[in-house]
PDB file of C-alpha atoms and ligand atoms in Angstrom:
ATOM      1  CA  MET A   1      83.842 110.108-105.248  1.00 95.00           C
ATOM      2  CA  ILE A   2      80.552 108.607-104.457  1.00 98.00           C
ATOM      3  CA  VAL A   3      78.203 108.610-101.516  1.00 98.00           C
ATOM      4  CA  LEU A   4      76.274 105.520-100.850  1.00 98.00           C
ATOM      5  CA  SER A   5      73.603 104.886 -98.157  1.00 98.00           C
ATOM      6  CA  PHE A   6      70.924 102.634 -96.977  1.00 95.00           C
ATOM      7  CA  PRO A   7      67.256 103.904 -96.995  1.00 92.00           C
ATOM      8  CA  SER A   8      67.208 104.787 -93.137  1.00 92.00           C
ATOM      9  CA  SER A   9      70.400 107.321 -93.683  1.00 96.00           C
ATOM     10  CA  ARG A  10      69.055 108.499 -97.090  1.00 97.00           C
ATOM     11  CA  LEU A  11      68.148 112.097 -96.048  1.00 98.00           C
ATOM     12  CA  LEU A  12      71.368 112.936 -94.279  1.00 98.00           C
ATOM     13  CA  ALA A  13      73.453 110.998 -96.931  1.00 98.00           C
ATOM     14  CA  ARG A  14      71.956 113.186 -99.748  1.00 98.00           C
ATOM     15  CA  LYS A  15      72.669 116.279 -97.971  1.00 98.00           C
ATOM     16  CA  ILE A  16      76.265 115.354 -97.466  1.00 98.00           C
ATOM     17  CA  ALA A  17      76.725 114.304-100.979  1.00 98.00           C
ATOM     18  CA  LYS A  18      75.354 117.590-102.191  1.00 98.00           C
ATOM     19  CA  ARG A  19      77.691 119.630 -99.774  1.00 98.00           C
ATOM     20  CA  ILE A  20      80.808 117.744-100.947  1.00 97.00           C
ATOM     21  CA  GLY A  21      79.722 117.632-104.684  1.00 97.00           C
ATOM     22  CA  ALA A  22      79.539 113.916-104.904  1.00 97.00           C
ATOM     23  CA  LYS A  23      77.231 111.561-106.499  1.00 98.00           C
ATOM     24  CA  PHE A  24      74.680 109.888-104.326  1.00 98.00           C
ATOM     25  CA  SER A  25      73.380 106.348-104.786  1.00 98.00           C
ATOM     26  CA  GLU A  26      71.185 104.132-102.541  1.00 98.00           C
ATOM     27  CA  ILE A  27      72.225 100.730-101.841  1.00 98.00           C
ATOM     28  CA  GLU A  28      69.662  98.064-102.515  1.00 97.00           C
ATOM     29  CA  VAL A  29      68.689  95.742 -99.582  1.00 97.00           C
ATOM     30  CA  LYS A  30      66.166  92.960 -99.462  1.00 96.00           C
ATOM     31  CA  TYR A  31      65.448  90.141 -97.245  1.00 97.00           C
ATOM     32  CA  PHE A  32      65.052  86.417 -97.972  1.00 98.00           C
ATOM     33  CA  PRO A  33      62.118  84.602 -96.331  1.00 98.00           C
ATOM     34  CA  ASP A  34      64.576  83.385 -93.741  1.00 97.00           C
ATOM     35  CA  MET A  35      65.669  86.963 -93.085  1.00 95.00           C
ATOM     36  CA  GLU A  36      68.992  86.589 -94.616  1.00 97.00           C
ATOM     37  CA  ALA A  37      70.036  90.025 -96.056  1.00 97.00           C
ATOM     38  CA  TYR A  38      70.631  90.682 -99.843  1.00 98.00           C
ATOM     39  CA  VAL A  39      72.839  93.782-100.544  1.00 98.00           C
ATOM     40  CA  ARG A  40      73.559  95.166-103.830  1.00 98.00           C
ATOM     41  CA  ILE A  41      75.499  98.354-104.862  1.00 98.00           C
ATOM     42  CA  LYS A  42      74.149  99.707-108.178  1.00 97.00           C
ATOM     43  CA  GLU A  43      77.202 101.527-109.221  1.00 97.00           C
ATOM     44  CA  ASN A  44      80.739 100.862-110.793  1.00 97.00           C
ATOM     45  CA  LEU A  45      83.048 101.681-107.954  1.00 98.00           C
ATOM     46  CA  GLU A  46      86.398 100.787-109.603  1.00 98.00           C
ATOM     47  CA  GLY A  47      89.125 103.205-108.545  1.00 97.00           C
ATOM     48  CA  LYS A  48      86.647 105.526-106.788  1.00 97.00           C
ATOM     49  CA  ASP A  49      86.662 106.832-103.117  1.00 96.00           C
ATOM     50  CA  VAL A  50      83.366 105.601-101.607  1.00 98.00           C
ATOM     51  CA  ILE A  51      81.673 107.030 -98.505  1.00 98.00           C
ATOM     52  CA  ILE A  52      79.081 104.671 -97.019  1.00 98.00           C
ATOM     53  CA  VAL A  53      76.506 106.334 -94.679  1.00 98.00           C
ATOM     54  CA  GLN A  54      74.986 104.069 -92.208  1.00 98.00           C
ATOM     55  CA  THR A  55      73.552 105.043 -88.848  1.00 98.00           C
ATOM     56  CA  LEU A  56      73.568 101.910 -86.394  1.00 98.00           C
ATOM     57  CA  ALA A  57      70.190 102.617 -84.586  1.00 97.00           C
ATOM     58  CA  GLN A  58      66.811 101.301 -84.782  1.00 94.00           C
ATOM     59  CA  ASP A  59      67.702  97.582 -85.430  1.00 96.00           C
ATOM     60  CA  PRO A  60      71.377  98.052 -84.883  1.00 98.00           C
ATOM     61  CA  ASN A  61      72.330  94.398 -85.625  1.00 98.00           C
ATOM     62  CA  GLU A  62      70.695  94.469 -88.977  1.00 97.00           C
ATOM     63  CA  LYS A  63      72.385  97.680 -89.807  1.00 98.00           C
ATOM     64  CA  ILE A  64      75.662  96.416 -88.835  1.00 98.00           C
ATOM     65  CA  ILE A  65      75.382  93.567 -91.145  1.00 98.00           C
ATOM     66  CA  GLN A  66      74.178  95.860 -93.944  1.00 98.00           C
ATOM     67  CA  LEU A  67      77.235  98.034 -93.358  1.00 98.00           C
ATOM     68  CA  LEU A  68      79.753  95.115 -93.241  1.00 98.00           C
ATOM     69  CA  PHE A  69      78.448  93.427 -96.396  1.00 98.00           C
ATOM     70  CA  SER A  70      78.424  96.750 -98.335  1.00 98.00           C
ATOM     71  CA  SER A  71      82.025  97.589 -97.321  1.00 98.00           C
ATOM     72  CA  LEU A  72      83.189  94.144 -98.352  1.00 98.00           C
ATOM     73  CA  THR A  73      81.320  94.528-101.489  1.00 98.00           C
ATOM     74  CA  ALA A  74      82.828  97.985-102.275  1.00 98.00           C
ATOM     75  CA  LYS A  75      86.150  96.527-101.817  1.00 98.00           C
ATOM     76  CA  ASN A  76      85.342  93.526-104.030  1.00 98.00           C
ATOM     77  CA  LEU A  77      84.115  96.055-106.658  1.00 98.00           C
ATOM     78  CA  LYS A  78      87.658  97.616-106.344  1.00 98.00           C
ATOM     79  CA  ALA A  79      86.954 100.873-104.742  1.00 98.00           C
ATOM     80  CA  ARG A  80      90.074 102.822-103.902  1.00 96.00           C
ATOM     81  CA  LYS A  81      89.011 103.762-100.477  1.00 96.00           C
ATOM     82  CA  VAL A  82      85.993 103.022 -98.433  1.00 98.00           C
ATOM     83  CA  ILE A  83      85.121 105.562 -95.890  1.00 98.00           C
ATOM     84  CA  ALA A  84      82.284 104.827 -93.301  1.00 98.00           C
ATOM     85  CA  LEU A  85      80.295 107.696 -92.046  1.00 98.00           C
ATOM     86  CA  ILE A  86      78.440 106.342 -89.093  1.00 98.00           C
ATOM     87  CA  PRO A  87      76.366 109.059 -87.352  1.00 98.00           C
ATOM     88  CA  TYR A  88      75.243 106.796 -84.373  1.00 98.00           C
ATOM     89  CA  LEU A  89      78.054 104.283 -83.571  1.00 98.00           C
ATOM     90  CA  ALA A  90      76.186 101.490 -81.638  1.00 98.00           C
ATOM     91  CA  TYR A  91      77.436  99.420 -78.722  1.00 98.00           C
ATOM     92  CA  MET A  92      79.809 102.064 -77.282  1.00 97.00           C
ATOM     93  CA  ARG A  93      78.085 101.885 -73.829  1.00 95.00           C
ATOM     94  CA  GLN A  94      79.323  98.239 -73.326  1.00 96.00           C
ATOM     95  CA  ASP A  95      82.921  99.697 -73.202  1.00 95.00           C
ATOM     96  CA  LYS A  96      84.294  97.384 -70.473  1.00 96.00           C
ATOM     97  CA  MET A  97      83.722  94.019 -68.903  1.00 97.00           C
ATOM     98  CA  PHE A  98      81.131  94.887 -66.112  1.00 94.00           C
ATOM     99  CA  LYS A  99      80.805  91.314 -65.281  1.00 95.00           C
ATOM    100  CA  LYS A 100      83.365  88.470 -65.810  1.00 97.00           C
ATOM    101  CA  TYR A 101      83.632  87.053 -69.220  1.00 97.00           C
ATOM    102  CA  GLU A 102      81.309  89.519 -70.943  1.00 97.00           C
ATOM    103  CA  CYS A 103      81.864  90.583 -74.510  1.00 98.00           C
ATOM    104  CA  VAL A 104      83.281  94.176 -74.581  1.00 98.00           C
ATOM    105  CA  SER A 105      80.939  95.091 -77.468  1.00 98.00           C
ATOM    106  CA  ALA A 106      82.554  98.477 -78.345  1.00 98.00           C
ATOM    107  CA  LYS A 107      85.783  96.666 -79.094  1.00 98.00           C
ATOM    108  CA  ALA A 108      84.256  93.732 -80.835  1.00 98.00           C
ATOM    109  CA  LEU A 109      82.404  95.971 -83.198  1.00 98.00           C
ATOM    110  CA  ALA A 110      85.491  97.994 -83.937  1.00 98.00           C
ATOM    111  CA  LYS A 111      87.289  94.722 -84.947  1.00 98.00           C
ATOM    112  CA  LEU A 112      84.381  93.714 -87.299  1.00 98.00           C
ATOM    113  CA  ILE A 113      84.389  97.232 -88.940  1.00 98.00           C
ATOM    114  CA  GLU A 114      88.128  97.101 -89.587  1.00 98.00           C
ATOM    115  CA  ALA A 115      87.899  93.405 -90.835  1.00 98.00           C
ATOM    116  CA  SER A 116      85.372  94.553 -93.478  1.00 98.00           C
ATOM    117  CA  GLY A 117      88.069  96.675 -95.179  1.00 97.00           C
ATOM    118  CA  ILE A 118      86.870 100.101 -94.122  1.00 98.00           C
ATOM    119  CA  ASP A 119      89.741 102.578 -94.402  1.00 97.00           C
ATOM    120  CA  ALA A 120      88.404 105.398 -92.088  1.00 97.00           C
ATOM    121  CA  ILE A 121      85.371 106.036 -90.076  1.00 97.00           C
ATOM    122  CA  PHE A 122      83.571 109.311 -89.031  1.00 98.00           C
ATOM    123  CA  VAL A 123      81.269 109.161 -86.167  1.00 98.00           C
ATOM    124  CA  LEU A 124      78.989 111.904 -84.599  1.00 98.00           C
ATOM    125  CA  ASN A 125      79.518 112.361 -80.949  1.00 97.00           C
ATOM    126  CA  PRO A 126      80.412 108.839 -80.035  1.00 97.00           C
ATOM    127  CA  HIS A 127      79.353 107.874 -76.633  1.00 96.00           C
ATOM    128  CA  LEU A 128      82.886 108.088 -75.035  1.00 93.00           C
ATOM    129  CA  HIS A 129      83.082 107.186 -71.461  1.00 89.00           C
ATOM    130  CA  ARG A 130      85.750 104.743 -70.250  1.00 92.00           C
ATOM    131  CA  ILE A 131      87.217 104.633 -73.685  1.00 94.00           C
ATOM    132  CA  LYS A 132      88.334 108.291 -74.173  1.00 93.00           C
ATOM    133  CA  ASN A 133      89.022 108.264 -77.785  1.00 94.00           C
ATOM    134  CA  LEU A 134      88.061 106.210 -80.873  1.00 96.00           C
ATOM    135  CA  ASP A 135      91.795 105.620 -81.563  1.00 95.00           C
ATOM    136  CA  GLU A 136      91.831 103.368 -78.432  1.00 97.00           C
ATOM    137  CA  ILE A 137      89.688 100.844 -80.119  1.00 98.00           C
ATOM    138  CA  PHE A 138      90.268 101.519 -84.061  1.00 97.00           C
ATOM    139  CA  SER A 139      93.670 101.184 -85.682  1.00 97.00           C
ATOM    140  CA  ILE A 140      92.156 102.815 -88.921  1.00 97.00           C
ATOM    141  CA  PRO A 141      91.803 106.603 -88.840  1.00 96.00           C
ATOM    142  CA  SER A 142      88.814 107.476 -86.753  1.00 96.00           C
ATOM    143  CA  PHE A 143      87.156 110.876 -86.580  1.00 95.00           C
ATOM    144  CA  ASN A 144      84.848 112.261 -83.939  1.00 95.00           C
ATOM    145  CA  VAL A 145      82.599 114.829 -85.653  1.00 97.00           C
ATOM    146  CA  SER A 146      80.839 117.231 -83.117  1.00 96.00           C
ATOM    147  CA  CYS A 147      77.475 118.716 -83.492  1.00 97.00           C
ATOM    148  CA  GLU A 148      77.828 121.267 -80.370  1.00 97.00           C
ATOM    149  CA  LYS A 149      78.065 124.035 -82.781  1.00 97.00           C
ATOM    150  CA  GLU A 150      74.702 123.126 -84.495  1.00 98.00           C
ATOM    151  CA  ILE A 151      72.938 122.708 -81.026  1.00 98.00           C
ATOM    152  CA  ALA A 152      74.417 126.050 -79.872  1.00 98.00           C
ATOM    153  CA  ASP A 153      72.953 127.847 -82.982  1.00 98.00           C
ATOM    154  CA  TYR A 154      69.588 126.013 -82.334  1.00 98.00           C
ATOM    155  CA  LEU A 155      69.568 127.379 -78.823  1.00 98.00           C
ATOM    156  CA  LYS A 156      70.509 131.079 -79.784  1.00 98.00           C
ATOM    157  CA  LYS A 157      67.879 131.111 -82.454  1.00 98.00           C
ATOM    158  CA  ASN A 158      64.944 129.751 -80.131  1.00 98.00           C
ATOM    159  CA  PHE A 159      65.772 130.411 -76.629  1.00 98.00           C
ATOM    160  CA  SER A 160      66.864 133.401 -74.232  1.00 97.00           C
ATOM    161  CA  LYS A 161      69.732 132.717 -72.210  1.00 94.00           C
ATOM    162  CA  ASP A 162      68.273 134.953 -69.424  1.00 94.00           C
ATOM    163  CA  GLU A 163      65.239 132.535 -69.048  1.00 94.00           C
ATOM    164  CA  TRP A 164      66.666 129.034 -69.876  1.00 96.00           C
ATOM    165  CA  ILE A 165      69.476 127.016 -68.335  1.00 96.00           C
ATOM    166  CA  LEU A 166      71.064 123.973 -69.900  1.00 97.00           C
ATOM    167  CA  VAL A 167      70.870 120.724 -67.828  1.00 97.00           C
ATOM    168  CA  GLY A 168      72.955 117.609 -68.237  1.00 97.00           C
ATOM    169  CA  PRO A 169      71.338 114.565 -66.500  1.00 97.00           C
ATOM    170  CA  ASP A 170      74.689 112.926 -65.602  1.00 96.00           C
ATOM    171  CA  ILE A 171      78.493 113.473 -65.446  1.00 94.00           C
ATOM    172  CA  GLU A 172      79.102 111.843 -69.019  1.00 93.00           C
ATOM    173  CA  SER A 173      77.087 114.752 -70.526  1.00 96.00           C
ATOM    174  CA  LYS A 174      79.368 117.356 -68.963  1.00 96.00           C
ATOM    175  CA  PRO A 175      81.925 117.640 -71.956  1.00 95.00           C
ATOM    176  CA  ILE A 176      79.015 118.180 -74.406  1.00 97.00           C
ATOM    177  CA  LEU A 177      77.146 120.690 -72.051  1.00 98.00           C
ATOM    178  CA  LYS A 178      80.473 122.541 -71.442  1.00 98.00           C
ATOM    179  CA  ARG A 179      81.288 122.943 -75.098  1.00 98.00           C
ATOM    180  CA  ILE A 180      77.749 123.993 -75.904  1.00 98.00           C
ATOM    181  CA  SER A 181      77.761 126.558 -73.236  1.00 98.00           C
ATOM    182  CA  GLU A 182      81.109 127.910 -74.334  1.00 98.00           C
ATOM    183  CA  ILE A 183      79.684 128.454 -77.955  1.00 98.00           C
ATOM    184  CA  SER A 184      76.234 129.766 -76.897  1.00 98.00           C
ATOM    185  CA  GLY A 185      76.781 131.645 -73.699  1.00 97.00           C
ATOM    186  CA  PHE A 186      73.948 129.662 -71.970  1.00 97.00           C
ATOM    187  CA  ASP A 187      74.705 128.684 -68.305  1.00 95.00           C
ATOM    188  CA  PHE A 188      74.690 125.079 -67.548  1.00 95.00           C
ATOM    189  CA  ILE A 189      74.434 122.618 -64.645  1.00 94.00           C
ATOM    190  CA  VAL A 190      75.290 118.856 -64.531  1.00 95.00           C
ATOM    191  CA  LEU A 191      73.165 116.432 -62.403  1.00 96.00           C
ATOM    192  CA  ARG A 192      74.134 112.872 -61.069  1.00 95.00           C
ATOM    193  CA  LYS A 193      72.563 109.770 -62.051  1.00 96.00           C
ATOM    194  CA  LYS A 194      72.543 106.079 -60.856  1.00 95.00           C
ATOM    195  CA  ARG A 195      71.521 103.433 -63.067  1.00 93.00           C
ATOM    196  CA  PHE A 196      69.939 100.194 -61.492  1.00 94.00           C
ATOM    197  CA  GLY A 197      68.900  98.595 -64.862  1.00 92.00           C
ATOM    198  CA  PRO A 198      67.946  99.367 -68.521  1.00 89.00           C
ATOM    199  CA  ARG A 199      64.715 101.168 -67.502  1.00 93.00           C
ATOM    200  CA  LYS A 200      65.489 102.092 -63.909  1.00 95.00           C
ATOM    201  CA  VAL A 201      67.607 105.205 -63.006  1.00 96.00           C
ATOM    202  CA  LYS A 202      67.784 107.614 -60.286  1.00 96.00           C
ATOM    203  CA  VAL A 203      68.618 111.266 -60.918  1.00 96.00           C
ATOM    204  CA  PHE A 204      70.079 113.479 -58.125  1.00 92.00           C
ATOM    205  CA  GLY A 205      69.901 117.311 -58.207  1.00 85.00           C
ATOM    206  CA  GLU A 206      71.137 120.593 -56.790  1.00 77.00           C
ATOM    207  CA  ARG A 207      68.909 122.867 -54.882  1.00 68.00           C
ATOM    208  CA  LYS A 208      69.998 126.445 -55.525  1.00 68.00           C
ATOM    209  CA  MET A 209      69.000 127.333 -59.132  1.00 69.00           C
ATOM    210  CA  LYS A 210      67.666 130.819 -60.125  1.00 71.00           C
ATOM    211  CA  LYS A 211      66.428 130.061 -63.464  1.00 71.00           C
ATOM    212  CA  LYS A 212      62.983 128.442 -64.052  1.00 85.00           C
ATOM    213  CA  ASN A 213      63.169 126.975 -67.332  1.00 96.00           C
ATOM    214  CA  ALA A 214      65.214 123.913 -68.316  1.00 97.00           C
ATOM    215  CA  ILE A 215      66.772 122.654 -71.711  1.00 98.00           C
ATOM    216  CA  ILE A 216      67.920 119.024 -70.912  1.00 98.00           C
ATOM    217  CA  ILE A 217      70.662 117.895 -73.391  1.00 98.00           C
ATOM    218  CA  ASP A 218      71.783 114.352 -73.539  1.00 98.00           C
ATOM    219  CA  ASP A 219      73.757 112.440 -76.328  1.00 98.00           C
ATOM    220  CA  ILE A 220      71.439 109.498 -76.381  1.00 98.00           C
ATOM    221  CA  ALA A 221      67.896 108.800 -75.592  1.00 97.00           C
ATOM    222  CA  SER A 222      67.065 105.100 -75.780  1.00 97.00           C
ATOM    223  CA  THR A 223      64.079 104.235 -73.560  1.00 96.00           C
ATOM    224  CA  GLY A 224      63.613 107.860 -72.418  1.00 97.00           C
ATOM    225  CA  VAL A 225      63.955 107.083 -68.710  1.00 97.00           C
ATOM    226  CA  THR A 226      66.869 109.407 -68.096  1.00 97.00           C
ATOM    227  CA  LEU A 227      65.088 112.427 -69.533  1.00 98.00           C
ATOM    228  CA  ILE A 228      61.857 111.708 -67.728  1.00 97.00           C
ATOM    229  CA  LYS A 229      63.523 111.186 -64.307  1.00 97.00           C
ATOM    230  CA  THR A 230      65.394 114.443 -64.934  1.00 97.00           C
ATOM    231  CA  ILE A 231      62.306 116.339 -65.717  1.00 96.00           C
ATOM    232  CA  LYS A 232      60.572 115.011 -62.667  1.00 96.00           C
ATOM    233  CA  LEU A 233      63.321 115.936 -60.404  1.00 95.00           C
ATOM    234  CA  LEU A 234      63.773 119.531 -61.995  1.00 95.00           C
ATOM    235  CA  LYS A 235      59.952 119.873 -61.388  1.00 93.00           C
ATOM    236  CA  LYS A 236      60.317 118.953 -57.756  1.00 92.00           C
ATOM    237  CA  LEU A 237      63.159 121.596 -57.639  1.00 90.00           C
ATOM    238  CA  GLY A 238      60.795 124.275 -58.948  1.00 90.00           C
ATOM    239  CA  PHE A 239      61.430 124.375 -62.607  1.00 93.00           C
ATOM    240  CA  LYS A 240      58.479 125.369 -64.750  1.00 93.00           C
ATOM    241  CA  LYS A 241      59.133 124.819 -68.329  1.00 96.00           C
ATOM    242  CA  PHE A 242      61.109 121.991 -70.077  1.00 97.00           C
ATOM    243  CA  TYR A 243      62.659 121.303 -73.421  1.00 98.00           C
ATOM    244  CA  CYS A 244      64.702 118.280 -74.493  1.00 98.00           C
ATOM    245  CA  ILE A 245      67.532 118.185 -77.116  1.00 98.00           C
ATOM    246  CA  VAL A 246      69.115 114.848 -77.963  1.00 98.00           C
ATOM    247  CA  ILE A 247      71.840 114.100 -80.339  1.00 98.00           C
ATOM    248  CA  HIS A 248      70.895 110.316 -80.989  1.00 98.00           C
ATOM    249  CA  LEU A 249      67.267 109.625 -80.518  1.00 98.00           C
ATOM    250  CA  LEU A 250      67.285 105.959 -80.909  1.00 97.00           C
ATOM    251  CA  SER A 251      63.617 105.256 -80.878  1.00 93.00           C
ATOM    252  CA  GLU A 252      60.346 107.069 -81.386  1.00 94.00           C
ATOM    253  CA  ASP A 253      58.546 104.980 -79.037  1.00 93.00           C
ATOM    254  CA  LEU A 254      59.764 107.078 -76.170  1.00 93.00           C
ATOM    255  CA  LEU A 255      58.237 110.369 -77.586  1.00 94.00           C
ATOM    256  CA  LYS A 256      54.713 109.662 -76.477  1.00 93.00           C
ATOM    257  CA  GLU A 257      55.817 109.664 -72.875  1.00 92.00           C
ATOM    258  CA  ILE A 258      58.313 112.489 -73.055  1.00 95.00           C
ATOM    259  CA  LYS A 259      55.783 114.740 -74.827  1.00 95.00           C
ATOM    260  CA  LYS A 260      53.566 114.757 -71.714  1.00 95.00           C
ATOM    261  CA  TYR A 261      56.308 116.757 -69.921  1.00 94.00           C
ATOM    262  CA  SER A 262      58.373 118.466 -72.627  1.00 97.00           C
ATOM    263  CA  GLN A 263      58.981 119.309 -76.304  1.00 98.00           C
ATOM    264  CA  ILE A 264      61.866 117.365 -77.694  1.00 98.00           C
ATOM    265  CA  VAL A 265      64.119 117.728 -80.801  1.00 98.00           C
ATOM    266  CA  SER A 266      67.050 115.754 -82.031  1.00 98.00           C
ATOM    267  CA  THR A 267      69.659 115.828 -84.588  1.00 98.00           C
ATOM    268  CA  ASN A 268      69.333 113.810 -87.953  1.00 98.00           C
ATOM    269  CA  SER A 269      71.991 111.436 -86.765  1.00 98.00           C
ATOM    270  CA  VAL A 270      68.995 109.053 -86.620  1.00 98.00           C
ATOM    271  CA  GLN A 271      66.148 110.221 -88.767  1.00 97.00           C
ATOM    272  CA  ASN A 272      63.057 110.671 -86.718  1.00 95.00           C
ATOM    273  CA  LYS A 273      60.103 113.131 -86.684  1.00 95.00           C
ATOM    274  CA  THR A 274      62.076 115.009 -84.144  1.00 97.00           C
ATOM    275  CA  SER A 275      65.051 115.663 -86.380  1.00 98.00           C
ATOM    276  CA  LYS A 276      65.240 119.278 -86.396  1.00 98.00           C
ATOM    277  CA  ILE A 277      69.040 119.860 -85.985  1.00 98.00           C
ATOM    278  CA  ASP A 278      70.900 119.073 -89.263  1.00 98.00           C
ATOM    279  CA  VAL A 279      74.353 117.798 -88.887  1.00 98.00           C
ATOM    280  CA  SER A 280      75.306 117.456 -92.666  1.00 98.00           C
ATOM    281  CA  LYS A 281      77.659 120.405 -92.534  1.00 97.00           C
ATOM    282  CA  SER A 282      79.836 119.043 -89.845  1.00 96.00           C
ATOM    283  CA  PHE A 283      80.167 115.820 -91.637  1.00 97.00           C
ATOM    284  CA  ALA A 284      80.804 117.423 -95.033  1.00 97.00           C
ATOM    285  CA  ASP A 285      83.472 119.796 -93.471  1.00 95.00           C
ATOM    286  CA  ALA A 286      85.208 116.835 -91.818  1.00 95.00           C
ATOM    287  CA  ILE A 287      85.279 114.720 -94.869  1.00 95.00           C
ATOM    288  CA  LYS A 288      86.568 117.597 -96.998  1.00 92.00           C
ATOM    289  CA  LEU A 289      89.387 118.226 -94.336  1.00 91.00           C
ATOM    290  CA  TYR A 290      90.325 114.569 -94.309  1.00 90.00           C
ATOM    291  CA  LEU A 291      90.531 114.445 -98.099  1.00 85.00           C
ATOM    292  CA  THR A 292      92.563 117.633 -98.264  1.00 83.00           C
ATOM    293  CA  GLN A 293      95.067 116.388 -95.682  1.00 76.00           C
ATOM    294  CA  LYS A 294      95.319 113.026 -97.551  1.00 64.00           C
ATOM    295  CA  SER A 295      96.253 114.962-100.699  1.00 59.00           C
ATOM    296  CA  ILE A 296      98.814 116.892 -98.786  1.00 57.00           C
ATOM    297  CA  ARG A 297     100.196 113.748 -97.477  1.00 59.00           C
ATOM    298  CA  GLU A 298     100.280 112.329-101.011  1.00 58.00           C
ATOM    299  CA  ILE A 299     102.026 115.347-102.288  1.00 51.00           C
ATOM    300  CA  ASP A 300     104.572 115.141 -99.427  1.00 55.00           C
ATOM    301  CA  GLU A 301     105.191 111.591-100.532  1.00 61.00           C
ATOM    302  CA  LEU A 302     105.893 112.637-104.004  1.00 55.00           C
ATOM    303  CA  PHE A 303     108.690 114.897-103.062  1.00 49.00           C
TER     304      PHE A 303
HETATM  305  C1  R5P B   1      74.223 107.347 -70.746  1.00 75.88           C
HETATM  306  O1  R5P B   1      75.309 107.399 -70.244  1.00 75.88           O
HETATM  307  C2  R5P B   1      73.742 108.200 -71.958  1.00 75.88           C
HETATM  308  O2  R5P B   1      74.437 109.393 -71.972  1.00 75.88           O
HETATM  309  C3  R5P B   1      72.165 108.402 -71.918  1.00 75.88           C
HETATM  310  O3  R5P B   1      71.960 109.160 -70.779  1.00 75.88           O
HETATM  311  C4  R5P B   1      71.440 107.076 -71.735  1.00 75.88           C
HETATM  312  O4  R5P B   1      71.923 106.200 -72.717  1.00 75.88           O
HETATM  313  C5  R5P B   1      69.906 107.327 -71.965  1.00 75.88           C
HETATM  314  O5  R5P B   1      69.258 106.058 -72.016  1.00 75.88           O
HETATM  315  P1  R5P B   1      67.741 106.041 -71.572  1.00 75.88           P
HETATM  316  O6  R5P B   1      66.930 106.772 -72.495  1.00 75.88           O
HETATM  317  O7  R5P B   1      67.357 104.640 -71.728  1.00 75.88           O
HETATM  318  O8  R5P B   1      67.529 106.312 -70.086  1.00 75.88           O
END
């Protein structure tokens, strides 16, 4: 088995390779003057199970091409299985036709991934809203790897549940908050959000809250507007201290503004200077389980 990755997912991929005891190799990627991509896998993959780690954030379209080219190449090089480990699966927010004749990008991307010969995918906390499960858009095995345990551990280590409450900015964050609360014992509340445009949101709140410090948890921070509006509302409601935890922090540009109000950390789904919560164990455990189950199936078939 071999773990391959592109430079932006290198740190996480190396950790996963170490945890599952597999060789690690980085895929070479270069650009021609016209910006066409050149991709080269520097390994003999014949007969091997290959794991490609590629997070689809910070220039997602480019990263998608890299992923598709590398999986097609791995198949061409006679890899036995190609497993894509995609910490951040882009395009999941466009999960329906909001306007007539629009591309439903979540489904379109799933089709492209399948067409590139990928045999199974593992995704960290995919943004599931109207699509309830990855199986609804993928016909290959697809696994939802969760980092609620890692976030709960981070909370228990760094905060007191008597002083801090967890806050979800919108109804979509509720399942994550609920799970983290169950594991960590921290109380949580969920606010309501209305979006008017990519950088325009309104967050609505409750009034009776006893605790004075808020840890805002969201799956994605893209522009950072949701976090900032949530903090501003909580300030008005009398909260004193703030802290933000994000699973997929898509751009470091938002940090300057957020840091005026709050500290912020994220997982290493997307490698940033905020990546303080390591999710490699969850991925490694999920992969190990998948491979074990696969061999159990194979044994079953033999008898
Ligand atoms: C939306 O449903 C997500 O959970 C996030 O709240 C959203 O994507 C954050 O985006 P932004 O940082 O641009 O407000």
